[in-house]
């Protein structure tokens, strides 16, 4: 079993939709959770970074972590065509610098 | 945008050639990493470094080597390229303060070995 599981998609939504991207993880020691966005032919860029359970909001983006169910979510409100990218979730343990990445979910927002 | 630079962006090379992928960062980060990324697959850690003269193998060393002689520079070398090395290689760095520092990535080198 992979430590971080993520559906590769693609997920196709109309502009303005609320998008929900999800990951599950198996390692109970994971404490830090990240979402990266990767545009085609670019490197991943950090989008959201959270510690432990709870929600974190940044503009149209909300990251949610439920440690009891080992579930990580990223919500995008009022999605735009410019949000079309691959979204990678990642998790790591406290005491470790190295995250474990999911496969990424390809998101397509069509006008 | 993170200041981490990778060259070349694209490289096509024949089997058996020796190649070096360059990575430099201007953020003063002490930790640097090399990942391999194939389409639709997880990022696989190849090598990492926690500082000058420190290098460690990741879970996918892929017959490559790295060096860390200067804080800002972390090149990856393939002594003899093979078609199985065809992939995208991503360099990343993270800061010095504590475990809270996330990774910042370069834009990658896309390598094709013919």
Short mmCIF file of C-alpha atoms in Angstrom, two decimals:
data_model
loop_
_atom_site.label_atom_id
_atom_site.label_comp_id
_atom_site.label_asym_id
_atom_site.label_seq_id
_atom_site.Cartn_x
_atom_site.Cartn_y
_atom_site.Cartn_z
CA UNK A 1 0.00 0.00 0.00
CA UNK A 2 1.35 3.42 -0.95
CA UNK A 3 1.69 5.81 1.96
CA UNK A 4 -0.17 8.59 0.13
CA UNK A 5 -2.93 7.69 -2.30
CA UNK A 6 -4.38 10.11 -4.80
CA UNK A 7 -6.73 9.59 -7.73
CA UNK A 8 -4.92 10.74 -10.88
CA UNK A 9 -8.11 11.91 -12.59
CA UNK A 10 -8.46 13.80 -14.84
CA UNK A 11 -11.16 15.81 -13.12
CA UNK A 12 -13.01 18.09 -15.52
CA UNK A 13 -15.28 20.86 -14.19
CA UNK A 14 -16.94 23.98 -15.60
CA UNK A 15 -15.64 27.40 -14.71
CA UNK A 16 -17.07 28.63 -11.41
CA UNK A 17 -17.53 25.16 -9.92
CA UNK A 18 -16.35 24.17 -6.46
CA UNK A 19 -13.59 21.61 -6.82
CA UNK A 20 -12.77 18.98 -4.23
CA UNK A 21 -9.42 17.19 -4.47
CA UNK A 22 -8.65 14.40 -2.06
CA UNK A 23 -5.88 12.17 -0.75
CA UNK A 24 -5.68 9.42 1.81
CA UNK A 25 -2.61 8.40 3.75
CA UNK A 26 -1.66 5.40 5.81
CA UNK A 27 1.15 6.61 8.08
CA UNK A 28 -0.23 7.72 11.45
CA UNK A 29 2.99 9.60 12.14
CA UNK A 30 2.34 12.15 9.39
CA UNK A 31 1.88 15.57 10.94
CA UNK A 32 2.53 18.04 8.13
CA UNK A 33 0.38 18.19 5.02
CA UNK A 34 0.96 20.07 1.81
CA UNK A 35 -0.69 20.75 -1.50
CA UNK A 36 1.40 21.61 -4.52
CA UNK A 37 0.17 22.85 -7.89
CA UNK A 38 2.09 21.89 -11.00
CA UNK A 39 1.49 23.46 -14.37
CA UNK A 40 2.57 21.68 -17.52
CA UNK A 41 6.36 21.82 -18.05
CA UNK A 42 6.86 23.53 -14.69
CA UNK A 43 7.97 22.39 -11.25
CA UNK A 44 5.51 21.97 -8.37
CA UNK A 45 4.75 25.16 -6.44
CA UNK A 46 3.58 25.15 -2.85
CA UNK A 47 -0.08 26.05 -2.53
CA UNK A 48 -1.08 25.18 1.02
CA UNK A 49 0.78 23.94 4.09
CA UNK A 50 -0.93 22.72 7.26
CA UNK A 51 0.04 21.11 10.51
CA UNK A 52 -2.10 18.41 12.10
CA UNK A 53 -5.88 18.40 11.75
CA UNK A 54 -8.14 21.29 10.86
CA UNK A 55 -8.79 23.75 8.09
CA UNK A 56 -6.68 26.42 6.50
CA UNK A 57 -8.01 28.99 4.07
CA UNK A 58 -6.15 31.15 1.57
CA UNK A 59 -8.30 33.09 -0.86
CA UNK A 60 -10.27 30.63 -2.98
CA UNK A 61 -8.37 27.65 -1.55
CA UNK A 62 -9.16 25.69 1.60
CA UNK A 63 -7.07 22.79 2.85
CA UNK A 64 -8.63 20.35 5.26
CA UNK A 65 -7.01 17.54 7.22
CA UNK A 66 -8.89 14.85 9.13
CA UNK A 67 -6.30 12.79 10.97
CA UNK A 68 -8.90 10.44 12.43
CA UNK A 69 -9.77 9.20 8.96
CA UNK A 70 -6.35 9.97 7.42
CA UNK A 71 -8.00 12.13 4.78
CA UNK A 72 -6.62 15.28 3.15
CA UNK A 73 -8.72 17.61 1.01
CA UNK A 74 -8.23 20.74 -1.05
CA UNK A 75 -11.26 22.79 -2.01
CA UNK A 76 -11.16 25.40 -4.75
CA UNK A 77 -14.04 27.86 -4.88
CA UNK A 78 -15.08 29.69 -8.03
CA UNK A 79 -12.67 27.64 -10.13
CA UNK A 80 -10.99 29.35 -13.07
CA UNK A 81 -9.42 27.98 -16.27
CA UNK A 82 -6.09 29.15 -14.83
CA UNK A 83 -6.57 26.56 -12.06
CA UNK A 84 -6.10 23.82 -14.65
CA UNK A 85 -3.03 21.96 -13.44
CA UNK A 86 -1.93 18.85 -11.59
CA UNK A 87 -2.40 19.02 -7.82
CA UNK A 88 -0.08 16.95 -5.65
CA UNK A 89 -0.69 16.23 -2.01
CA UNK A 90 2.21 15.45 0.28
CA UNK A 91 2.67 14.49 3.91
CA UNK A 92 5.58 14.09 6.26
CA UNK A 93 6.36 13.12 9.80
CA UNK A 94 7.47 15.48 12.48
CA UNK A 95 11.22 15.14 12.78
CA UNK A 96 11.64 14.48 9.07
CA UNK A 97 12.37 16.98 6.34
CA UNK A 98 11.29 14.69 3.51
CA UNK A 99 7.65 14.50 2.41
CA UNK A 100 5.92 11.60 0.71
CA UNK A 101 4.01 12.64 -2.40
CA UNK A 102 0.86 11.34 -4.01
CA UNK A 103 0.62 10.78 -7.77
CA UNK A 104 -1.18 14.05 -8.38
CA UNK A 105 -4.68 14.75 -9.69
CA UNK A 106 -5.04 16.43 -13.06
CA UNK A 107 -7.69 19.18 -12.95
CA UNK A 108 -9.23 20.72 -16.05
CA UNK A 109 -11.44 23.78 -15.65
CA UNK A 110 -13.21 24.54 -18.92
CA UNK A 111 -14.73 27.93 -19.74
CA UNK B 1 8.42 32.38 -6.83
CA UNK B 2 11.25 30.29 -5.42
CA UNK B 3 14.75 31.08 -6.65
CA UNK B 4 15.90 27.66 -7.69
CA UNK B 5 17.30 27.09 -11.15
CA UNK B 6 17.82 23.97 -13.18
CA UNK B 7 19.76 23.61 -16.41
CA UNK B 8 19.34 22.42 -19.03
CA UNK B 9 15.54 22.46 -19.28
CA UNK B 10 15.57 19.80 -21.99
CA UNK B 11 18.28 17.30 -22.91
CA UNK B 12 18.36 14.57 -25.54
CA UNK B 13 21.40 12.35 -25.34
CA UNK B 14 22.60 8.99 -26.58
CA UNK B 15 23.02 5.83 -24.52
CA UNK B 16 26.27 5.57 -22.62
CA UNK B 17 26.95 9.27 -22.36
CA UNK B 18 27.87 10.92 -19.09
CA UNK B 19 25.61 13.83 -18.16
CA UNK B 20 25.36 16.32 -15.33
CA UNK B 21 22.14 18.08 -14.43
CA UNK B 22 22.70 21.40 -12.74
CA UNK B 23 20.74 22.85 -9.83
CA UNK B 24 21.38 26.11 -8.01
CA UNK B 25 19.42 28.04 -5.41
CA UNK B 26 19.88 31.56 -4.15
CA UNK B 27 17.84 31.29 -0.96
CA UNK B 28 20.63 30.06 1.29
CA UNK B 29 18.76 26.83 1.97
CA UNK B 30 20.87 24.12 3.54
CA UNK B 31 18.72 21.19 2.39
CA UNK B 32 18.51 20.15 -1.25
CA UNK B 33 16.85 17.26 -3.02
CA UNK B 34 16.62 15.52 -6.37
CA UNK B 35 13.36 13.88 -7.44
CA UNK B 36 12.42 11.86 -10.50
CA UNK B 37 8.94 12.38 -11.91
CA UNK B 38 7.26 10.26 -14.56
CA UNK B 39 3.80 11.12 -15.94
CA UNK B 40 1.02 10.13 -13.57
CA UNK B 41 3.44 8.75 -11.00
CA UNK B 42 4.62 9.84 -7.59
CA UNK B 43 7.73 11.90 -7.16
CA UNK B 44 10.57 9.55 -6.25
CA UNK B 45 13.43 10.83 -4.12
CA UNK B 46 16.80 10.10 -5.72
CA UNK B 47 19.28 11.95 -3.50
CA UNK B 48 19.24 14.57 -0.80
CA UNK B 49 21.66 16.72 1.14
CA UNK B 50 21.37 18.40 4.51
CA UNK B 51 24.35 20.65 3.95
CA UNK B 52 27.79 21.03 2.44
CA UNK B 53 29.64 17.72 2.11
CA UNK B 54 26.50 15.83 3.16
CA UNK B 55 24.74 13.57 0.64
CA UNK B 56 22.33 10.68 1.09
CA UNK B 57 20.62 8.26 -1.29
CA UNK B 58 16.89 8.25 -1.56
CA UNK B 59 14.66 5.33 -2.38
CA UNK B 60 15.53 5.54 -6.07
CA UNK B 61 19.24 6.22 -6.55
CA UNK B 62 19.01 5.28 -10.23
CA UNK B 63 22.76 4.81 -10.70
CA UNK B 64 23.37 8.51 -10.27
CA UNK B 65 25.65 10.48 -7.98
CA UNK B 66 25.50 13.93 -6.44
CA UNK B 67 27.90 16.33 -4.80
CA UNK B 68 27.44 19.26 -2.45
CA UNK B 69 30.59 21.32 -2.36
CA UNK B 70 28.79 24.66 -2.10
CA UNK B 71 25.56 25.45 -0.28
CA UNK B 72 23.88 26.81 -3.38
CA UNK B 73 24.86 24.08 -5.86
CA UNK B 74 23.69 20.44 -6.02
CA UNK B 75 24.50 18.77 -9.37
CA UNK B 76 23.30 15.30 -10.34
CA UNK B 77 25.51 13.09 -12.53
CA UNK B 78 24.64 10.04 -14.56
CA UNK B 79 27.87 8.23 -15.46
CA UNK B 80 26.34 6.23 -18.29
CA UNK B 81 22.90 7.24 -19.48
CA UNK B 82 20.38 4.55 -20.44
CA UNK B 83 16.92 4.76 -22.02
CA UNK B 84 15.45 3.81 -18.61
CA UNK B 85 16.78 7.14 -17.32
CA UNK B 86 14.38 9.00 -19.57
CA UNK B 87 12.31 11.07 -17.16
CA UNK B 88 11.82 14.51 -15.64
CA UNK B 89 14.28 15.41 -12.90
CA UNK B 90 13.23 17.96 -10.30
CA UNK B 91 15.54 19.72 -7.88
CA UNK B 92 14.18 21.18 -4.63
CA UNK B 93 15.45 22.97 -1.57
CA UNK B 94 14.15 23.78 1.89
CA UNK B 95 15.08 26.27 4.53
CA UNK B 96 17.28 26.17 7.55
CA UNK B 97 15.06 27.05 10.48
CA UNK B 98 13.03 24.05 11.49
CA UNK B 99 10.93 21.16 10.32
CA UNK B 100 8.20 23.54 9.19
CA UNK B 101 10.04 24.51 6.04
CA UNK B 102 8.37 23.09 2.92
CA UNK B 103 10.16 22.18 -0.31
CA UNK B 104 10.58 24.69 -3.13
CA UNK B 105 11.06 23.20 -6.60
CA UNK B 106 12.84 24.21 -9.77
CA UNK B 107 11.17 23.80 -13.16
CA UNK B 108 12.91 20.54 -13.90
CA UNK B 109 15.12 18.98 -16.57
CA UNK B 110 13.38 16.74 -19.04
CA UNK B 111 15.87 14.07 -20.07
CA UNK B 112 15.50 11.78 -23.06
CA UNK B 113 18.05 9.03 -23.60
CA UNK B 114 17.97 7.51 -27.08
#
